[in-house]
PDB file of C-alpha atoms in Angstrom:
ATOM      1  CA  UNK A  30     -10.688 -19.230   5.898  1.00  0.00           C
ATOM      2  CA  UNK A  31     -10.963 -15.740   5.220  1.00  0.00           C
ATOM      3  CA  UNK A  32      -7.620 -15.710   3.743  1.00  0.00           C
ATOM      4  CA  UNK A  33      -8.568 -19.563   2.310  1.00  0.00           C
ATOM      5  CA  UNK A  34     -11.523 -18.116   0.486  1.00  0.00           C
ATOM      6  CA  UNK A  35      -9.967 -15.091  -0.838  1.00  0.00           C
ATOM      7  CA  UNK A  36      -7.055 -17.638  -2.496  1.00  0.00           C
ATOM      8  CA  UNK A  37      -9.669 -19.834  -4.042  1.00  0.00           C
ATOM      9  CA  UNK A  38     -11.462 -16.653  -5.428  1.00  0.00           C
ATOM     10  CA  UNK A  39      -8.948 -15.506  -7.030  1.00  0.00           C
ATOM     11  CA  UNK A  40      -7.497 -18.528  -7.993  1.00  0.00           C
ATOM     12  CA  UNK A  41     -11.440 -19.417  -9.705  1.00  0.00           C
ATOM     13  CA  UNK A  42     -11.503 -15.891 -11.361  1.00  0.00           C
ATOM     14  CA  UNK A  43      -7.744 -15.287 -13.126  1.00  0.00           C
ATOM     15  CA  UNK A  44      -6.945 -19.034 -13.723  1.00  0.00           C
ATOM     16  CA  UNK A  45     -10.518 -20.714 -14.576  1.00  0.00           C
ATOM     17  CA  UNK A  46     -11.711 -17.702 -16.010  1.00  0.00           C
ATOM     18  CA  UNK A  47     -15.228 -17.856 -13.542  1.00  0.00           C
ATOM     19  CA  UNK A  48     -17.117 -14.643 -13.649  1.00  0.00           C
ATOM     20  CA  UNK A  49     -16.310 -12.790  -9.873  1.00  0.00           C
ATOM     21  CA  UNK A  50     -14.534 -10.236  -8.785  1.00  0.00           C
ATOM     22  CA  UNK A  51     -10.737 -12.074  -8.030  1.00  0.00           C
ATOM     23  CA  UNK A  52      -9.649  -9.202  -5.960  1.00  0.00           C
ATOM     24  CA  UNK A  53     -10.273  -6.088  -3.780  1.00  0.00           C
ATOM     25  CA  UNK A  54     -10.357  -2.764  -5.103  1.00  0.00           C
ATOM     26  CA  UNK A  55      -6.911  -1.498  -6.505  1.00  0.00           C
ATOM     27  CA  UNK A  56      -5.921   2.408  -6.689  1.00  0.00           C
ATOM     28  CA  UNK A  57      -6.192   3.391 -10.832  1.00  0.00           C
ATOM     29  CA  UNK A  58      -6.145   6.850 -11.071  1.00  0.00           C
ATOM     30  CA  UNK A  59      -7.737   9.971  -9.404  1.00  0.00           C
ATOM     31  CA  UNK A  60      -8.807  13.374 -10.546  1.00  0.00           C
ATOM     32  CA  UNK A  61      -8.490  16.512  -9.009  1.00  0.00           C
ATOM     33  CA  UNK A  62     -12.395  18.587  -8.246  1.00  0.00           C
ATOM     34  CA  UNK A  63     -12.461  21.766  -6.310  1.00  0.00           C
ATOM     35  CA  UNK A  64     -11.546  21.484  -3.476  1.00  0.00           C
ATOM     36  CA  UNK A  65     -11.204  17.173  -3.212  1.00  0.00           C
ATOM     37  CA  UNK A  66      -9.259  14.684  -4.518  1.00  0.00           C
ATOM     38  CA  UNK A  67     -11.091  11.650  -6.716  1.00  0.00           C
ATOM     39  CA  UNK A  68     -10.250   8.172  -6.498  1.00  0.00           C
ATOM     40  CA  UNK A  69     -10.619   5.577  -9.285  1.00  0.00           C
ATOM     41  CA  UNK A  70     -10.248   1.705  -8.654  1.00  0.00           C
ATOM     42  CA  UNK A  71     -10.653  -1.482 -10.542  1.00  0.00           C
ATOM     43  CA  UNK A  72     -11.666  -4.672  -9.342  1.00  0.00           C
ATOM     44  CA  UNK A  73     -14.877  -2.916  -7.690  1.00  0.00           C
ATOM     45  CA  UNK A  74     -17.244  -5.484  -8.454  1.00  0.00           C
ATOM     46  CA  UNK A  75     -20.919  -4.532  -7.382  1.00  0.00           C
ATOM     47  CA  UNK A  76     -19.490  -1.340  -5.929  1.00  0.00           C
ATOM     48  CA  UNK A  77     -17.673   0.399  -2.606  1.00  0.00           C
ATOM     49  CA  UNK A  78     -18.263  -0.146   0.698  1.00  0.00           C
ATOM     50  CA  UNK A  79     -17.348   0.546   4.534  1.00  0.00           C
ATOM     51  CA  UNK A  80     -16.878  -1.845   6.886  1.00  0.00           C
ATOM     52  CA  UNK A  81     -16.473  -1.508  10.452  1.00  0.00           C
ATOM     53  CA  UNK A  82     -17.475   0.694  13.576  1.00  0.00           C
ATOM     54  CA  UNK A  83     -14.793   2.879  12.544  1.00  0.00           C
ATOM     55  CA  UNK A  84     -16.164   6.286  11.316  1.00  0.00           C
ATOM     56  CA  UNK A  85     -19.799   7.253  10.237  1.00  0.00           C
ATOM     57  CA  UNK A  86     -21.333   5.914   7.575  1.00  0.00           C
ATOM     58  CA  UNK A  87     -19.640   6.073   3.995  1.00  0.00           C
ATOM     59  CA  UNK A  88     -16.671   7.428   6.083  1.00  0.00           C
ATOM     60  CA  UNK A  89     -13.301   5.891   5.168  1.00  0.00           C
ATOM     61  CA  UNK A  90     -10.515   5.937   8.078  1.00  0.00           C
ATOM     62  CA  UNK A  91      -7.123   5.689   7.171  1.00  0.00           C
ATOM     63  CA  UNK A  92      -6.798   8.225   4.742  1.00  0.00           C
ATOM     64  CA  UNK A  93      -4.835  11.106   5.023  1.00  0.00           C
ATOM     65  CA  UNK A  94      -4.215  13.975   1.883  1.00  0.00           C
ATOM     66  CA  UNK A  95      -1.690  16.781   0.974  1.00  0.00           C
ATOM     67  CA  UNK A  96      -1.406  19.812  -0.938  1.00  0.00           C
ATOM     68  CA  UNK A  97       1.541  21.263  -2.915  1.00  0.00           C
ATOM     69  CA  UNK A  98       3.654  21.929   0.871  1.00  0.00           C
ATOM     70  CA  UNK A  99       3.539  17.708   0.962  1.00  0.00           C
ATOM     71  CA  UNK A 100       2.798  17.580   4.360  1.00  0.00           C
ATOM     72  CA  UNK A 101      -0.154  15.161   5.215  1.00  0.00           C
ATOM     73  CA  UNK A 102      -3.243  15.467   7.470  1.00  0.00           C
ATOM     74  CA  UNK A 103      -5.701  12.995   8.192  1.00  0.00           C
ATOM     75  CA  UNK A 104      -8.931  13.609   5.579  1.00  0.00           C
ATOM     76  CA  UNK A 105     -11.983  13.029   5.404  1.00  0.00           C
ATOM     77  CA  UNK A 106     -13.217  10.466   2.578  1.00  0.00           C
ATOM     78  CA  UNK A 107     -16.606   9.055   2.000  1.00  0.00           C
ATOM     79  CA  UNK A 108     -17.570   6.234  -0.941  1.00  0.00           C
ATOM     80  CA  UNK A 109     -19.617   7.689  -4.163  1.00  0.00           C
ATOM     81  CA  UNK A 110     -20.453   5.378  -6.274  1.00  0.00           C
ATOM     82  CA  UNK A 111     -17.076   3.097  -7.600  1.00  0.00           C
ATOM     83  CA  UNK A 112     -14.981   6.120  -6.108  1.00  0.00           C
ATOM     84  CA  UNK A 113     -13.571   7.651  -3.365  1.00  0.00           C
ATOM     85  CA  UNK A 114     -14.323  11.212  -2.555  1.00  0.00           C
ATOM     86  CA  UNK A 115     -11.469  12.707  -0.394  1.00  0.00           C
ATOM     87  CA  UNK A 116     -11.008  16.124   1.148  1.00  0.00           C
ATOM     88  CA  UNK A 117      -9.484  17.915   4.535  1.00  0.00           C
ATOM     89  CA  UNK A 118      -9.980  21.403   5.647  1.00  0.00           C
ATOM     90  CA  UNK A 119      -6.666  22.267   6.189  1.00  0.00           C
ATOM     91  CA  UNK A 120      -5.862  21.432   2.522  1.00  0.00           C
ATOM     92  CA  UNK A 121      -7.502  23.967  -0.310  1.00  0.00           C
ATOM     93  CA  UNK A 122      -6.515  22.446  -3.041  1.00  0.00           C
ATOM     94  CA  UNK A 123      -5.266  18.395  -2.311  1.00  0.00           C
ATOM     95  CA  UNK A 124      -2.431  17.195  -4.285  1.00  0.00           C
ATOM     96  CA  UNK A 125      -2.085  13.655  -3.059  1.00  0.00           C
ATOM     97  CA  UNK A 126      -3.694  10.822  -1.409  1.00  0.00           C
ATOM     98  CA  UNK A 127      -2.644   7.568   0.907  1.00  0.00           C
ATOM     99  CA  UNK A 128      -4.651   5.175   1.927  1.00  0.00           C
ATOM    100  CA  UNK A 129      -3.874   2.732   4.646  1.00  0.00           C
ATOM    101  CA  UNK A 130       0.065   4.126   3.725  1.00  0.00           C
ATOM    102  CA  UNK A 131       1.309   3.358   7.228  1.00  0.00           C
ATOM    103  CA  UNK A 132       3.534   0.232   9.135  1.00  0.00           C
ATOM    104  CA  UNK A 133       0.139  -1.857  10.184  1.00  0.00           C
ATOM    105  CA  UNK A 134      -2.345   0.591   9.762  1.00  0.00           C
ATOM    106  CA  UNK A 135      -4.950  -0.397  12.037  1.00  0.00           C
ATOM    107  CA  UNK A 136      -9.068   0.546  11.181  1.00  0.00           C
ATOM    108  CA  UNK A 137      -9.006  -0.035   7.284  1.00  0.00           C
ATOM    109  CA  UNK A 138     -12.555  -0.214   6.248  1.00  0.00           C
ATOM    110  CA  UNK A 139     -12.221   0.231   2.332  1.00  0.00           C
ATOM    111  CA  UNK A 140     -13.898  -2.911   0.755  1.00  0.00           C
ATOM    112  CA  UNK A 141     -15.937  -4.249  -2.408  1.00  0.00           C
ATOM    113  CA  UNK A 142     -19.256  -5.592  -1.609  1.00  0.00           C
ATOM    114  CA  UNK A 143     -18.034  -8.782  -2.596  1.00  0.00           C
ATOM    115  CA  UNK A 144     -16.186  -8.191   0.752  1.00  0.00           C
ATOM    116  CA  UNK A 145     -12.975  -7.677  -0.418  1.00  0.00           C
ATOM    117  CA  UNK A 146     -10.428  -5.404   1.368  1.00  0.00           C
ATOM    118  CA  UNK A 147      -9.149  -2.380  -0.787  1.00  0.00           C
ATOM    119  CA  UNK A 148      -5.140  -2.786  -1.001  1.00  0.00           C
ATOM    120  CA  UNK A 149      -3.410  -0.025   0.196  1.00  0.00           C
ATOM    121  CA  UNK A 150      -2.323   2.995  -1.954  1.00  0.00           C
ATOM    122  CA  UNK A 151      -0.979   6.266  -3.030  1.00  0.00           C
ATOM    123  CA  UNK A 152      -1.817   8.575  -5.680  1.00  0.00           C
ATOM    124  CA  UNK A 153       1.724  10.532  -5.138  1.00  0.00           C
ATOM    125  CA  UNK A 154       5.166   9.497  -6.377  1.00  0.00           C
ATOM    126  CA  UNK A 155       7.246  11.993  -3.928  1.00  0.00           C
ATOM    127  CA  UNK A 156       9.970   9.989  -1.876  1.00  0.00           C
ATOM    128  CA  UNK A 157       9.479   9.631   1.525  1.00  0.00           C
ATOM    129  CA  UNK A 158      11.319   8.384   4.425  1.00  0.00           C
ATOM    130  CA  UNK A 159      14.486   6.049   4.009  1.00  0.00           C
ATOM    131  CA  UNK A 160      13.655   2.620   4.838  1.00  0.00           C
ATOM    132  CA  UNK A 161      16.041   0.749   6.557  1.00  0.00           C
ATOM    133  CA  UNK A 162      17.750  -2.221   4.620  1.00  0.00           C
ATOM    134  CA  UNK A 163      19.474  -4.997   6.199  1.00  0.00           C
ATOM    135  CA  UNK A 164      22.758  -5.278   5.018  1.00  0.00           C
ATOM    136  CA  UNK A 165      23.219  -7.181   1.596  1.00  0.00           C
ATOM    137  CA  UNK A 166      26.656  -7.211   0.451  1.00  0.00           C
ATOM    138  CA  UNK A 167      24.792  -5.686  -3.243  1.00  0.00           C
ATOM    139  CA  UNK A 168      24.450  -2.587  -1.571  1.00  0.00           C
ATOM    140  CA  UNK A 169      27.463  -1.677  -0.943  1.00  0.00           C
ATOM    141  CA  UNK A 170      30.804  -0.638  -3.361  1.00  0.00           C
ATOM    142  CA  UNK A 171      33.366  -3.155  -3.281  1.00  0.00           C
ATOM    143  CA  UNK A 172      35.678  -0.995  -1.405  1.00  0.00           C
ATOM    144  CA  UNK A 173      33.694  -1.115   1.276  1.00  0.00           C
ATOM    145  CA  UNK A 174      32.960  -4.632   1.392  1.00  0.00           C
ATOM    146  CA  UNK A 175      34.130  -7.052   4.086  1.00  0.00           C
ATOM    147  CA  UNK A 176      36.737  -9.373   3.444  1.00  0.00           C
ATOM    148  CA  UNK A 177      38.084 -12.048   5.353  1.00  0.00           C
ATOM    149  CA  UNK A 178      42.042 -12.539   5.374  1.00  0.00           C
ATOM    150  CA  UNK A 179      43.765 -15.831   5.933  1.00  0.00           C
ATOM    151  CA  UNK A 180      44.228 -15.353   9.573  1.00  0.00           C
ATOM    152  CA  UNK A 181      40.161 -14.787   9.821  1.00  0.00           C
ATOM    153  CA  UNK A 182      39.320 -17.430   7.422  1.00  0.00           C
ATOM    154  CA  UNK A 183      42.118 -19.729   9.243  1.00  0.00           C
ATOM    155  CA  UNK A 184      40.664 -19.330  12.849  1.00  0.00           C
ATOM    156  CA  UNK A 185      36.916 -19.438  11.093  1.00  0.00           C
ATOM    157  CA  UNK A 186      37.523 -22.823   9.554  1.00  0.00           C
ATOM    158  CA  UNK A 187      40.160 -24.180  12.736  1.00  0.00           C
ATOM    159  CA  UNK A 188      38.878 -23.355  15.604  1.00  0.00           C
ATOM    160  CA  UNK A 189      37.779 -26.173  17.858  1.00  0.00           C
ATOM    161  CA  UNK A 190      34.184 -26.280  19.011  1.00  0.00           C
TER     162      UNK A 190
END
């Protein structure tokens, strides 16, 4: 039901021009402040809110922050108006923030006041871990592509069932 409502709201806002927020908050940009990073969003509607029982009221879960060393640590994040203010005691000069940036993150609680969840985001463009990609013949150089010899194709097409 929730997915259907979200899709209908998106369609009514985008295709039919209805005056409603079509989507949840999306990362726009950030600004470094004294020991914190302030994150700005689009599609905030009537404002940002937190939902659920995880964290203190107004505290945003699943945020991590990193300094120049690029080592991410759990962050303290709170909603201030239409922005998110992120910091960590172990990172005196934060350079990057990530929200819900893991495989199947649990406890995501950042929403707009219209009840639509924020999309996962990252403020950095640092290279991360390598992601496994299934075999694709387009991903390998032609010299490394497996080839079928006549005996292999004959066995594949003329083998008894």
